[in-house]
Amino acid sequence: MKRTPIVELLNTAPAEQTVNARGWVKTKRGNNFVNFVALNDGSVIHDIQIVADVAKFDEELLKSLSTGSCISVIGKLVASQGKGQKVEIQADSIEVYGTADPDTYPLQKKAHSMEFLRENAHLRLRTNTFGAIFRIRHALSYAVHSFFDRKGFYYLHTPVITAADAEGAGQMFQVTTLDLKKLPLTETGEIDFSQDFFGSSANLTVSGQLQGEAGALALSQVYTFGPTFRAENSNTARHLSEFWMIEPEMAFYDIQDNMDLAEEFLKACIAYVREKCADDLAFLNERYDKELLERLKFVLENQFERLTYSEAVEILAGSNHHKKGKFQYPVKWGVDLQSEHERYLVEQHFKKPVILINYPKEIKSFYMKQNADGKTVAAMDILFPGIGEIIGGSQREENYDKLMARVRELGMHEEALHWYLDLRRFGSAPHSGFGLGFERMMMFLTGMTNIRDVIYAPRAPKQIDF
Ligand code: ATP
Ligand code: MN
């Protein structure tokens, strides 16, 4: 018989029709006459109740229906007498696909700590919490593609292995097939990468943006959505070594257009997930973060505050918080804002998402458009409550001479960037783009406070399991 997902069964009018449900046992309770099994197959946060008459089934079989075991049940869909559910399945036959020994199965009936679940990342997907998180993760991915499709963007698959360092921050994972025990050296004693697999040094991408720009300067509007790697040794609750990034890139967009698109995009994603994952969000709101739904609504209904970096520094420097010495890091024009500053602006001062533009050029990447003041670049960061920076973007420098001057000033590797510089030599155009950290957005949507809890297997310093 064909399986019906539990999400469908729960929405079916019961008429004693024979159905087949398959899934993992959440809990079992009962007495000498009847057993009640809560069954979940991940299609929805709710379980379906299976009612098994003790007289009808083998004792051993009923015993094996412990938490975590996987079964297939054929039975009649009937109206439920009990409260909490509209329908249940009166079991006629039960097949056990896989038992789970209660003495060794890590997940018990009781609630587990997030730390414990992180150590069991392969099984945590079966919990209500992670079921909700991963259904939301799917919905958010879908929302991203659907938004850009509606807007006439093309999905560009940019390379994961590259010779370019998009951020110039040197936080890259190297990719090599050289024998680490016997590295070939050049005459000057450097590692001879001409003998390496690609004939040059290579690394995992830190951003698909540079290639995205080539796409935008041909297809007008593209976006990338792929894994991104950063070997920064920062063990924070907001950084992963492997994360997913969405990077739209648009020809003929200035920084204002860029901000408008980013705000519309974030709101469209929130609206979609709110509609599609109402039950999962309600669960997370109840269990983890009582203000989650309120926060989503608030961000949807309010305009993001837009101001310059200089204005933000003035606000921070003039705040009582600063005067009382409560910021750990310094506040003055020229410094990179820390997450404590970003969150102060969003959570204390404006009490809504904030877009900061025109940052000092020294703290931003080489490709950002140089403003007329000679000091700032047309960068934009979007700051969210509870998260800090969720989007980083900019208008790009489209002038060849200005870009080249910056590349030289920073002593960058011109050779590896030749194709990128070409984009300014042949048919250059004003263009802009931004990068959204997919897991940061997931944190916002789920209320999770640790980024390790919104991805299947977090990659972080000293962490490669699962
Ligand atoms: P941060 O200051 O938070 O480290 P960043 O300035 O390095 O961020 P960008 O290089 O602008 O970030 O990357 C664009 C977006 O990617 C960020 O706004 C953020 O949402 C996300 N992001 C950056 N680094 C990480 C990371 N290590 N793990 C998860 N997401 C990240
Ligand atoms: Mn960073």
Short mmCIF file of C-alpha atoms and ligand atoms in Angstrom, two decimals:
data_model
loop_
_atom_site.label_atom_id
_atom_site.label_comp_id
_atom_site.label_asym_id
_atom_site.label_seq_id
_atom_site.Cartn_x
_atom_site.Cartn_y
_atom_site.Cartn_z
CA MET A 1 0.00 0.00 0.00
CA LYS A 2 1.14 3.54 -0.72
CA ARG A 3 2.29 5.74 2.13
CA THR A 4 0.41 8.94 2.84
CA PRO A 5 2.45 11.69 4.53
CA ILE A 6 1.19 12.46 8.02
CA VAL A 7 0.65 16.10 7.10
CA GLU A 8 -1.99 14.93 4.62
CA LEU A 9 -3.56 12.38 6.93
CA LEU A 10 -4.06 15.03 9.60
CA ASN A 11 -5.96 17.12 7.07
CA THR A 12 -8.13 14.30 5.76
CA ALA A 13 -11.76 13.81 6.80
CA PRO A 14 -11.91 10.48 8.68
CA ALA A 15 -14.29 7.92 7.15
CA GLU A 16 -12.74 4.64 8.27
CA GLN A 17 -10.78 4.54 5.02
CA THR A 18 -7.69 2.34 5.03
CA VAL A 19 -4.46 4.33 5.07
CA ASN A 20 -0.74 3.72 5.43
CA ALA A 21 1.43 5.92 7.63
CA ARG A 22 5.16 5.47 8.04
CA GLY A 23 7.46 7.22 10.42
CA TRP A 24 9.37 7.23 13.68
CA VAL A 25 7.81 6.61 17.05
CA LYS A 26 7.89 9.68 19.26
CA THR A 27 6.26 8.13 22.30
CA LYS A 28 4.19 5.13 23.30
CA ARG A 29 1.81 4.86 26.23
CA GLY A 30 -1.07 2.57 27.06
CA ASN A 31 -2.46 -0.18 29.24
CA ASN A 32 -3.31 -3.88 29.04
CA PHE A 33 -5.93 -3.28 26.37
CA VAL A 34 -4.68 -0.58 24.10
CA ASN A 35 -1.44 1.15 23.11
CA PHE A 36 -1.19 4.72 21.82
CA VAL A 37 1.76 5.54 19.62
CA ALA A 38 2.61 9.10 18.55
CA LEU A 39 4.09 8.78 15.07
CA ASN A 40 5.99 11.46 13.17
CA ASP A 41 7.42 11.41 9.66
CA GLY A 42 8.85 14.93 9.49
CA SER A 43 6.22 16.16 7.04
CA VAL A 44 4.68 18.30 9.77
CA ILE A 45 5.41 19.13 13.39
CA HIS A 46 2.33 17.27 14.62
CA ASP A 47 2.28 13.52 15.27
CA ILE A 48 -0.50 11.21 14.27
CA GLN A 49 -1.88 8.94 16.95
CA ILE A 50 -1.85 5.21 16.24
CA VAL A 51 -4.21 3.11 18.32
CA ALA A 52 -3.23 -0.54 18.64
CA ASP A 53 -5.46 -3.07 20.39
CA VAL A 54 -3.18 -5.19 22.52
CA ALA A 55 -5.20 -8.33 21.75
CA LYS A 56 -4.59 -7.91 18.01
CA PHE A 57 -0.79 -7.73 18.07
CA ASP A 58 2.13 -9.81 19.11
CA GLU A 59 3.54 -8.76 22.48
CA GLU A 60 7.11 -8.57 21.18
CA LEU A 61 6.05 -6.34 18.31
CA LEU A 62 4.27 -3.90 20.61
CA LYS A 63 7.29 -3.87 22.88
CA SER A 64 9.54 -2.88 20.01
CA LEU A 65 7.51 0.27 19.32
CA SER A 66 9.77 2.35 21.52
CA THR A 67 10.88 5.94 20.96
CA GLY A 68 12.94 6.19 17.78
CA SER A 69 11.86 2.97 16.12
CA CYS A 70 10.62 3.19 12.56
CA ILE A 71 7.36 1.58 11.54
CA SER A 72 4.76 1.29 8.80
CA VAL A 73 1.15 1.13 9.93
CA ILE A 74 -1.89 0.14 7.91
CA GLY A 75 -5.20 0.93 9.50
CA LYS A 76 -8.42 2.91 9.44
CA LEU A 77 -8.48 6.66 9.65
CA VAL A 78 -11.08 7.51 12.28
CA ALA A 79 -12.21 10.53 14.25
CA SER A 80 -10.24 10.72 17.48
CA GLN A 81 -11.97 10.55 20.84
CA GLY A 82 -9.00 12.00 22.63
CA LYS A 83 -8.25 15.68 22.75
CA GLY A 84 -5.37 17.22 20.88
CA GLN A 85 -6.05 15.58 17.56
CA LYS A 86 -8.94 15.31 15.12
CA VAL A 87 -8.02 11.97 13.57
CA GLU A 88 -6.16 8.83 14.50
CA ILE A 89 -5.34 5.49 12.93
CA GLN A 90 -6.91 2.32 14.25
CA ALA A 91 -4.09 -0.09 13.43
CA ASP A 92 -4.80 -3.30 11.50
CA SER A 93 -1.20 -4.24 10.80
CA ILE A 94 2.18 -2.90 11.85
CA GLU A 95 5.52 -3.58 10.23
CA VAL A 96 8.66 -2.65 12.13
CA TYR A 97 11.35 -1.37 9.77
CA GLY A 98 13.94 -0.63 12.42
CA THR A 99 13.96 -0.88 16.17
CA ALA A 100 15.76 1.57 18.46
CA ASP A 101 17.03 0.05 21.68
CA PRO A 102 15.73 2.30 24.47
CA ASP A 103 18.87 1.65 26.50
CA THR A 104 21.14 3.13 23.85
CA TYR A 105 18.95 5.42 21.69
CA PRO A 106 20.18 8.91 22.59
CA LEU A 107 16.87 10.74 22.26
CA GLN A 108 14.50 10.27 25.16
CA LYS A 109 11.02 11.49 25.79
CA LYS A 110 12.30 14.40 27.86
CA ALA A 111 13.60 17.65 26.41
CA HIS A 112 17.32 17.66 25.66
CA SER A 113 19.75 20.56 25.89
CA MET A 114 20.86 22.19 22.66
CA GLU A 115 24.45 21.16 23.45
CA PHE A 116 23.44 17.54 23.74
CA LEU A 117 21.54 17.72 20.49
CA ARG A 118 24.54 19.29 18.74
CA GLU A 119 26.53 16.23 19.75
CA ASN A 120 23.86 14.13 18.06
CA ALA A 121 23.39 16.20 14.93
CA HIS A 122 22.53 13.12 12.88
CA LEU A 123 19.56 12.34 15.13
CA ARG A 124 18.49 15.80 16.22
CA LEU A 125 16.60 16.18 12.94
CA ARG A 126 14.00 13.87 14.48
CA THR A 127 13.15 16.24 17.29
CA ASN A 128 10.26 18.70 17.05
CA THR A 129 12.65 21.60 17.25
CA PHE A 130 14.95 20.54 14.44
CA GLY A 131 12.11 19.27 12.31
CA ALA A 132 10.70 22.79 12.51
CA ILE A 133 14.07 24.39 11.81
CA PHE A 134 14.74 22.30 8.72
CA ARG A 135 11.28 22.75 7.29
CA ILE A 136 11.78 26.48 7.71
CA ARG A 137 15.21 26.20 6.10
CA HIS A 138 13.62 24.60 3.07
CA ALA A 139 10.87 27.22 2.90
CA LEU A 140 13.43 30.01 3.12
CA SER A 141 15.49 28.52 0.25
CA TYR A 142 12.38 28.30 -1.81
CA ALA A 143 11.40 31.87 -0.95
CA VAL A 144 14.81 33.07 -2.12
CA HIS A 145 14.55 31.39 -5.51
CA SER A 146 10.95 32.38 -5.99
CA PHE A 147 11.62 36.04 -5.13
CA PHE A 148 14.44 36.36 -7.64
CA ASP A 149 12.61 34.42 -10.28
CA ARG A 150 9.64 36.79 -9.95
CA LYS A 151 12.01 39.74 -10.31
CA GLY A 152 13.60 38.39 -13.49
CA PHE A 153 16.95 37.38 -11.98
CA TYR A 154 18.95 34.40 -13.21
CA TYR A 155 20.48 31.89 -10.82
CA LEU A 156 24.21 31.76 -11.56
CA HIS A 157 26.21 28.81 -10.23
CA THR A 158 29.60 30.27 -9.41
CA PRO A 159 32.65 28.11 -8.69
CA VAL A 160 33.40 26.72 -5.27
CA ILE A 161 37.11 26.34 -6.03
CA THR A 162 38.76 29.54 -7.15
CA ALA A 163 42.09 31.34 -7.37
CA ALA A 164 40.57 34.71 -6.48
CA ASP A 165 40.28 36.12 -2.98
CA ALA A 166 37.10 38.17 -3.13
CA GLU A 167 37.39 39.78 0.26
CA GLY A 168 41.16 40.17 0.36
CA ALA A 169 40.97 39.19 3.98
CA GLY A 170 43.13 36.09 3.57
CA GLN A 171 40.75 33.88 5.51
CA MET A 172 40.68 31.10 2.97
CA PHE A 173 40.88 27.34 3.02
CA GLN A 174 43.54 26.19 0.60
CA VAL A 175 42.80 23.46 -1.90
CA THR A 176 45.78 21.42 -2.98
CA THR A 177 46.84 17.97 -4.10
CA LEU A 178 50.50 18.62 -3.34
CA ASP A 179 52.14 16.16 -1.00
CA LEU A 180 52.27 18.12 2.25
CA LYS A 181 55.26 16.10 3.39
CA LYS A 182 57.24 16.91 0.23
CA LEU A 183 56.30 20.37 -0.97
CA PRO A 184 57.96 21.45 -4.23
CA LEU A 185 59.82 24.72 -3.85
CA THR A 186 60.75 27.44 -6.32
CA GLU A 187 64.30 28.78 -6.60
CA THR A 188 63.44 31.49 -4.10
CA GLY A 189 62.13 28.96 -1.60
CA GLU A 190 58.42 29.60 -2.06
CA ILE A 191 55.97 26.74 -2.52
CA ASP A 192 55.82 26.01 -6.24
CA PHE A 193 52.11 26.01 -6.99
CA SER A 194 52.77 25.65 -10.72
CA GLN A 195 53.16 21.96 -9.84
CA ASP A 196 49.85 21.87 -8.00
CA PHE A 197 46.66 20.44 -9.48
CA PHE A 198 45.41 23.70 -10.98
CA GLY A 199 48.87 25.03 -11.78
CA SER A 200 48.27 27.82 -9.31
CA SER A 201 47.32 28.15 -5.69
CA ALA A 202 43.62 27.59 -5.16
CA ASN A 203 41.14 27.97 -2.36
CA LEU A 204 37.50 27.50 -1.45
CA THR A 205 35.46 30.54 -2.32
CA VAL A 206 34.72 33.18 0.32
CA SER A 207 32.09 34.77 -1.92
CA GLY A 208 30.62 34.31 -5.39
CA GLN A 209 30.36 38.03 -5.90
CA LEU A 210 33.23 38.64 -8.29
CA GLN A 211 31.89 36.03 -10.70
CA GLY A 212 28.39 37.38 -10.02
CA GLU A 213 29.54 40.71 -11.39
CA ALA A 214 30.53 39.05 -14.66
CA GLY A 215 27.01 37.62 -14.74
CA ALA A 216 25.33 40.95 -14.02
CA LEU A 217 27.34 42.69 -16.72
CA ALA A 218 25.80 40.34 -19.27
CA LEU A 219 22.44 39.14 -17.94
CA SER A 220 21.70 42.37 -16.04
CA GLN A 221 20.40 40.65 -12.91
CA VAL A 222 21.78 37.45 -11.42
CA TYR A 223 22.08 35.86 -8.02
CA THR A 224 24.19 33.13 -6.54
CA PHE A 225 23.13 30.84 -3.73
CA GLY A 226 25.81 28.46 -2.62
CA PRO A 227 28.23 27.37 0.05
CA THR A 228 30.88 29.81 1.17
CA PHE A 229 33.97 29.10 3.24
CA ARG A 230 35.85 31.25 5.70
CA ALA A 231 38.79 30.09 7.72
CA GLU A 232 38.36 32.81 10.31
CA ASN A 233 39.28 31.51 13.70
CA SER A 234 36.32 33.18 15.34
CA ASN A 235 34.36 30.81 17.48
CA THR A 236 31.28 32.99 17.78
CA ALA A 237 27.61 32.10 17.82
CA ARG A 238 27.18 33.94 14.49
CA HIS A 239 30.05 32.55 12.42
CA LEU A 240 30.49 29.25 10.63
CA SER A 241 33.47 28.09 8.60
CA GLU A 242 31.06 26.82 5.96
CA PHE A 243 27.88 28.76 5.41
CA TRP A 244 25.49 29.50 2.58
CA MET A 245 25.32 32.88 0.99
CA ILE A 246 22.86 34.50 -1.38
CA GLU A 247 24.43 37.15 -3.55
CA PRO A 248 22.32 39.11 -6.02
CA GLU A 249 24.23 41.35 -8.41
CA MET A 250 22.50 43.96 -10.56
CA ALA A 251 23.66 46.08 -13.46
CA PHE A 252 22.27 49.64 -13.52
CA TYR A 253 21.57 49.64 -9.76
CA ASP A 254 23.01 52.34 -7.53
CA ILE A 255 23.30 52.06 -3.76
CA GLN A 256 19.74 53.36 -3.27
CA ASP A 257 18.28 50.74 -5.60
CA ASN A 258 20.42 48.18 -3.81
CA MET A 259 18.94 49.11 -0.42
CA ASP A 260 15.40 49.05 -1.79
CA LEU A 261 15.90 45.59 -3.24
CA ALA A 262 17.48 44.21 -0.08
CA GLU A 263 14.65 45.46 2.12
CA GLU A 264 11.99 44.14 -0.22
CA PHE A 265 13.81 40.81 -0.44
CA LEU A 266 14.15 40.32 3.32
CA LYS A 267 10.50 41.17 3.83
CA ALA A 268 9.36 38.83 1.07
CA CYS A 269 11.32 35.98 2.66
CA ILE A 270 9.84 36.63 6.09
CA ALA A 271 6.31 36.88 4.69
CA TYR A 272 6.68 33.62 2.80
CA VAL A 273 8.03 31.65 5.75
CA ARG A 274 5.43 33.12 8.08
CA GLU A 275 2.69 31.88 5.81
CA LYS A 276 4.20 28.52 4.88
CA CYS A 277 5.56 27.48 8.27
CA ALA A 278 2.95 28.86 10.65
CA ASP A 279 2.83 25.71 12.82
CA ASP A 280 6.61 25.44 13.06
CA LEU A 281 6.97 29.12 13.95
CA ALA A 282 4.21 28.83 16.54
CA PHE A 283 6.08 25.91 18.10
CA LEU A 284 9.39 27.79 18.22
CA ASN A 285 7.64 30.86 19.56
CA GLU A 286 6.13 28.80 22.35
CA ARG A 287 9.21 26.75 23.16
CA TYR A 288 12.21 29.01 22.58
CA ASP A 289 11.44 32.62 22.04
CA LYS A 290 8.16 34.14 23.10
CA GLU A 291 8.82 37.26 21.03
CA LEU A 292 9.66 35.52 17.78
CA LEU A 293 6.34 36.03 15.99
CA GLU A 294 6.06 39.58 17.26
CA ARG A 295 9.54 40.33 15.94
CA LEU A 296 8.81 38.93 12.50
CA LYS A 297 5.64 40.98 12.29
CA PHE A 298 7.44 44.08 13.46
CA VAL A 299 10.17 43.81 10.83
CA LEU A 300 7.58 43.20 8.14
CA GLU A 301 5.54 46.22 9.06
CA ASN A 302 8.28 48.78 9.60
CA GLN A 303 10.54 50.65 7.22
CA PHE A 304 14.20 49.99 7.86
CA GLU A 305 16.05 53.00 9.24
CA ARG A 306 18.66 54.30 6.78
CA LEU A 307 21.62 56.39 7.83
CA THR A 308 25.30 56.83 7.17
CA TYR A 309 28.13 55.20 9.06
CA SER A 310 29.23 58.68 10.22
CA GLU A 311 25.79 59.39 11.67
CA ALA A 312 25.81 56.02 13.39
CA VAL A 313 29.18 56.70 14.99
CA GLU A 314 27.87 60.03 16.27
CA ILE A 315 24.86 58.31 17.81
CA LEU A 316 27.01 55.65 19.42
CA ALA A 317 29.60 58.11 20.71
CA GLY A 318 26.89 60.33 22.16
CA SER A 319 24.98 57.49 23.83
CA ASN A 320 24.79 57.05 27.57
CA HIS A 321 25.82 53.49 26.98
CA HIS A 322 29.13 54.75 25.64
CA LYS A 323 29.54 57.43 28.29
CA LYS A 324 29.13 54.80 30.98
CA GLY A 325 31.86 52.77 29.31
CA LYS A 326 29.59 49.88 28.48
CA PHE A 327 30.95 49.18 25.02
CA GLN A 328 33.83 46.77 25.06
CA TYR A 329 35.28 48.01 21.75
CA PRO A 330 36.15 51.64 20.90
CA VAL A 331 33.70 53.94 19.12
CA LYS A 332 35.24 56.51 16.85
CA TRP A 333 35.16 57.39 13.17
CA GLY A 334 37.22 54.88 11.23
CA VAL A 335 36.74 51.78 13.37
CA ASP A 336 34.84 48.76 12.16
CA LEU A 337 31.58 48.49 14.08
CA GLN A 338 31.38 45.48 16.34
CA SER A 339 28.29 43.44 16.86
CA GLU A 340 27.68 45.19 20.23
CA HIS A 341 27.50 48.53 18.38
CA GLU A 342 25.29 47.18 15.64
CA ARG A 343 22.91 45.65 18.13
CA TYR A 344 22.81 48.83 20.21
CA LEU A 345 21.68 50.81 17.16
CA VAL A 346 19.03 48.25 16.25
CA GLU A 347 17.78 47.12 19.62
CA GLN A 348 18.20 50.17 21.85
CA HIS A 349 18.32 53.23 19.67
CA PHE A 350 16.12 52.75 16.61
CA LYS A 351 14.33 49.61 17.70
CA LYS A 352 14.07 48.41 14.12
CA PRO A 353 16.32 47.10 11.36
CA VAL A 354 18.94 49.58 10.25
CA ILE A 355 20.78 50.09 6.97
CA LEU A 356 24.13 51.82 7.31
CA ILE A 357 25.85 53.25 4.24
CA ASN A 358 29.07 55.02 3.29
CA TYR A 359 31.69 53.31 5.43
CA PRO A 360 35.34 54.36 5.66
CA LYS A 361 37.11 52.80 2.72
CA GLU A 362 39.88 51.33 4.91
CA ILE A 363 37.53 48.89 6.60
CA LYS A 364 35.74 47.73 3.45
CA SER A 365 36.66 45.68 0.41
CA PHE A 366 38.65 46.93 -2.55
CA TYR A 367 35.81 46.66 -5.06
CA MET A 368 33.43 49.11 -3.42
CA LYS A 369 32.59 52.36 -5.20
CA GLN A 370 34.72 55.21 -3.97
CA ASN A 371 32.64 58.19 -2.90
CA ALA A 372 33.45 61.77 -3.91
CA ASP A 373 34.64 62.61 -0.38
CA GLY A 374 37.72 60.46 -0.94
CA LYS A 375 37.23 58.84 2.47
CA THR A 376 34.20 56.61 2.20
CA VAL A 377 32.83 53.92 -0.09
CA ALA A 378 29.24 53.18 -1.12
CA ALA A 379 28.92 50.18 1.18
CA MET A 380 25.75 49.13 2.92
CA ASP A 381 25.27 46.82 5.88
CA ILE A 382 21.86 45.74 7.09
CA LEU A 383 21.60 45.17 10.81
CA PHE A 384 18.90 43.04 12.41
CA PRO A 385 17.67 42.65 15.97
CA GLY A 386 19.34 39.81 17.82
CA ILE A 387 21.76 39.21 14.95
CA GLY A 388 23.73 42.31 14.04
CA GLU A 389 24.93 42.27 10.44
CA ILE A 390 22.73 40.14 8.24
CA ILE A 391 23.58 41.66 4.85
CA GLY A 392 26.74 43.26 3.56
CA GLY A 393 26.70 44.92 0.16
CA SER A 394 27.76 47.87 -1.93
CA GLN A 395 27.69 49.69 -5.18
CA ARG A 396 30.77 48.44 -7.04
CA GLU A 397 33.55 50.60 -8.41
CA GLU A 398 32.93 50.57 -12.16
CA ASN A 399 35.81 52.88 -13.10
CA TYR A 400 38.87 50.94 -14.24
CA ASP A 401 41.49 53.49 -13.12
CA LYS A 402 39.99 53.96 -9.69
CA LEU A 403 39.63 50.22 -9.13
CA MET A 404 43.15 49.56 -10.38
CA ALA A 405 44.55 52.25 -8.11
CA ARG A 406 42.88 50.57 -5.14
CA VAL A 407 44.12 47.11 -6.12
CA ARG A 408 47.69 48.44 -6.32
CA GLU A 409 47.35 50.45 -3.12
CA LEU A 410 46.38 47.26 -1.30
CA GLY A 411 49.11 45.25 -2.98
CA MET A 412 46.65 42.72 -4.30
CA HIS A 413 47.42 39.90 -6.69
CA GLU A 414 46.58 41.56 -10.02
CA GLU A 415 47.20 38.45 -12.05
CA ALA A 416 44.40 36.43 -10.46
CA LEU A 417 42.06 39.39 -10.90
CA HIS A 418 42.74 40.08 -14.59
CA TRP A 419 39.30 38.92 -15.69
CA TYR A 420 37.60 40.95 -12.98
CA LEU A 421 39.45 44.08 -14.02
CA ASP A 422 38.48 43.35 -17.63
CA LEU A 423 34.85 43.85 -16.69
CA ARG A 424 35.78 47.54 -16.23
CA ARG A 425 37.65 47.68 -19.50
CA PHE A 426 34.90 46.30 -21.69
CA GLY A 427 31.36 47.61 -21.34
CA SER A 428 31.54 48.61 -17.72
CA ALA A 429 28.35 49.87 -16.07
CA PRO A 430 27.19 51.09 -12.69
CA HIS A 431 26.23 48.02 -10.71
CA SER A 432 25.53 46.87 -7.17
CA GLY A 433 24.90 43.81 -5.11
CA PHE A 434 24.84 42.33 -1.65
CA GLY A 435 25.37 39.14 0.28
CA LEU A 436 22.89 37.66 2.70
CA GLY A 437 24.19 35.06 5.11
CA PHE A 438 21.57 32.35 4.80
CA GLU A 439 22.15 31.01 8.31
CA ARG A 440 21.98 34.48 9.83
CA MET A 441 18.56 34.86 8.24
CA MET A 442 17.66 31.43 9.59
CA MET A 443 18.62 32.57 13.08
CA PHE A 444 16.33 35.53 12.71
CA LEU A 445 13.44 33.41 11.46
CA THR A 446 13.74 30.68 14.08
CA GLY A 447 14.86 32.63 17.13
CA MET A 448 17.86 30.33 17.50
CA THR A 449 20.70 32.17 19.19
CA ASN A 450 23.50 29.88 18.00
CA ILE A 451 24.20 29.61 14.28
CA ARG A 452 25.24 25.98 14.82
CA ASP A 453 21.59 25.14 15.35
CA VAL A 454 20.27 26.21 11.95
CA ILE A 455 22.48 24.07 9.72
CA TYR A 456 22.66 20.30 9.49
CA ALA A 457 26.32 19.90 10.39
CA PRO A 458 28.08 23.04 11.56
CA ARG A 459 31.67 23.51 10.44
CA ALA A 460 33.67 25.57 12.89
CA PRO A 461 37.20 25.53 14.31
CA LYS A 462 37.89 21.98 15.58
CA GLN A 463 34.46 20.83 14.46
CA ILE A 464 34.03 18.56 11.45
CA ASP A 465 31.83 15.74 12.73
CA PHE A 466 28.70 14.46 10.98
P1 ATP B 1 30.82 39.80 10.04
O1 ATP B 1 31.30 41.20 10.29
O2 ATP B 1 29.56 39.46 10.77
O3 ATP B 1 31.89 38.78 10.19
P2 ATP B 1 31.36 40.15 7.25
O4 ATP B 1 31.51 41.62 7.17
O5 ATP B 1 32.58 39.31 7.29
O6 ATP B 1 30.40 39.78 8.50
P3 ATP B 1 30.48 39.87 4.52
O7 ATP B 1 31.81 39.52 4.03
O8 ATP B 1 29.88 41.18 4.14
O9 ATP B 1 30.39 39.66 6.10
O10 ATP B 1 29.47 38.67 4.09
C1 ATP B 1 28.10 38.90 3.79
C2 ATP B 1 27.18 38.22 4.77
O11 ATP B 1 27.54 36.87 5.00
C3 ATP B 1 27.21 38.82 6.17
O12 ATP B 1 26.36 39.93 6.23
C4 ATP B 1 26.68 37.68 7.01
O13 ATP B 1 25.27 37.62 6.94
C5 ATP B 1 27.24 36.47 6.33
N1 ATP B 1 28.46 35.95 6.96
C6 ATP B 1 29.71 36.44 6.88
N2 ATP B 1 30.60 35.67 7.51
C7 ATP B 1 29.89 34.62 8.00
C8 ATP B 1 30.25 33.46 8.73
N3 ATP B 1 31.51 33.20 9.06
N4 ATP B 1 29.25 32.58 9.06
C9 ATP B 1 27.98 32.82 8.69
N5 ATP B 1 27.58 33.90 8.00
C10 ATP B 1 28.52 34.80 7.65
MN MN B 2 33.51 38.45 8.97
#
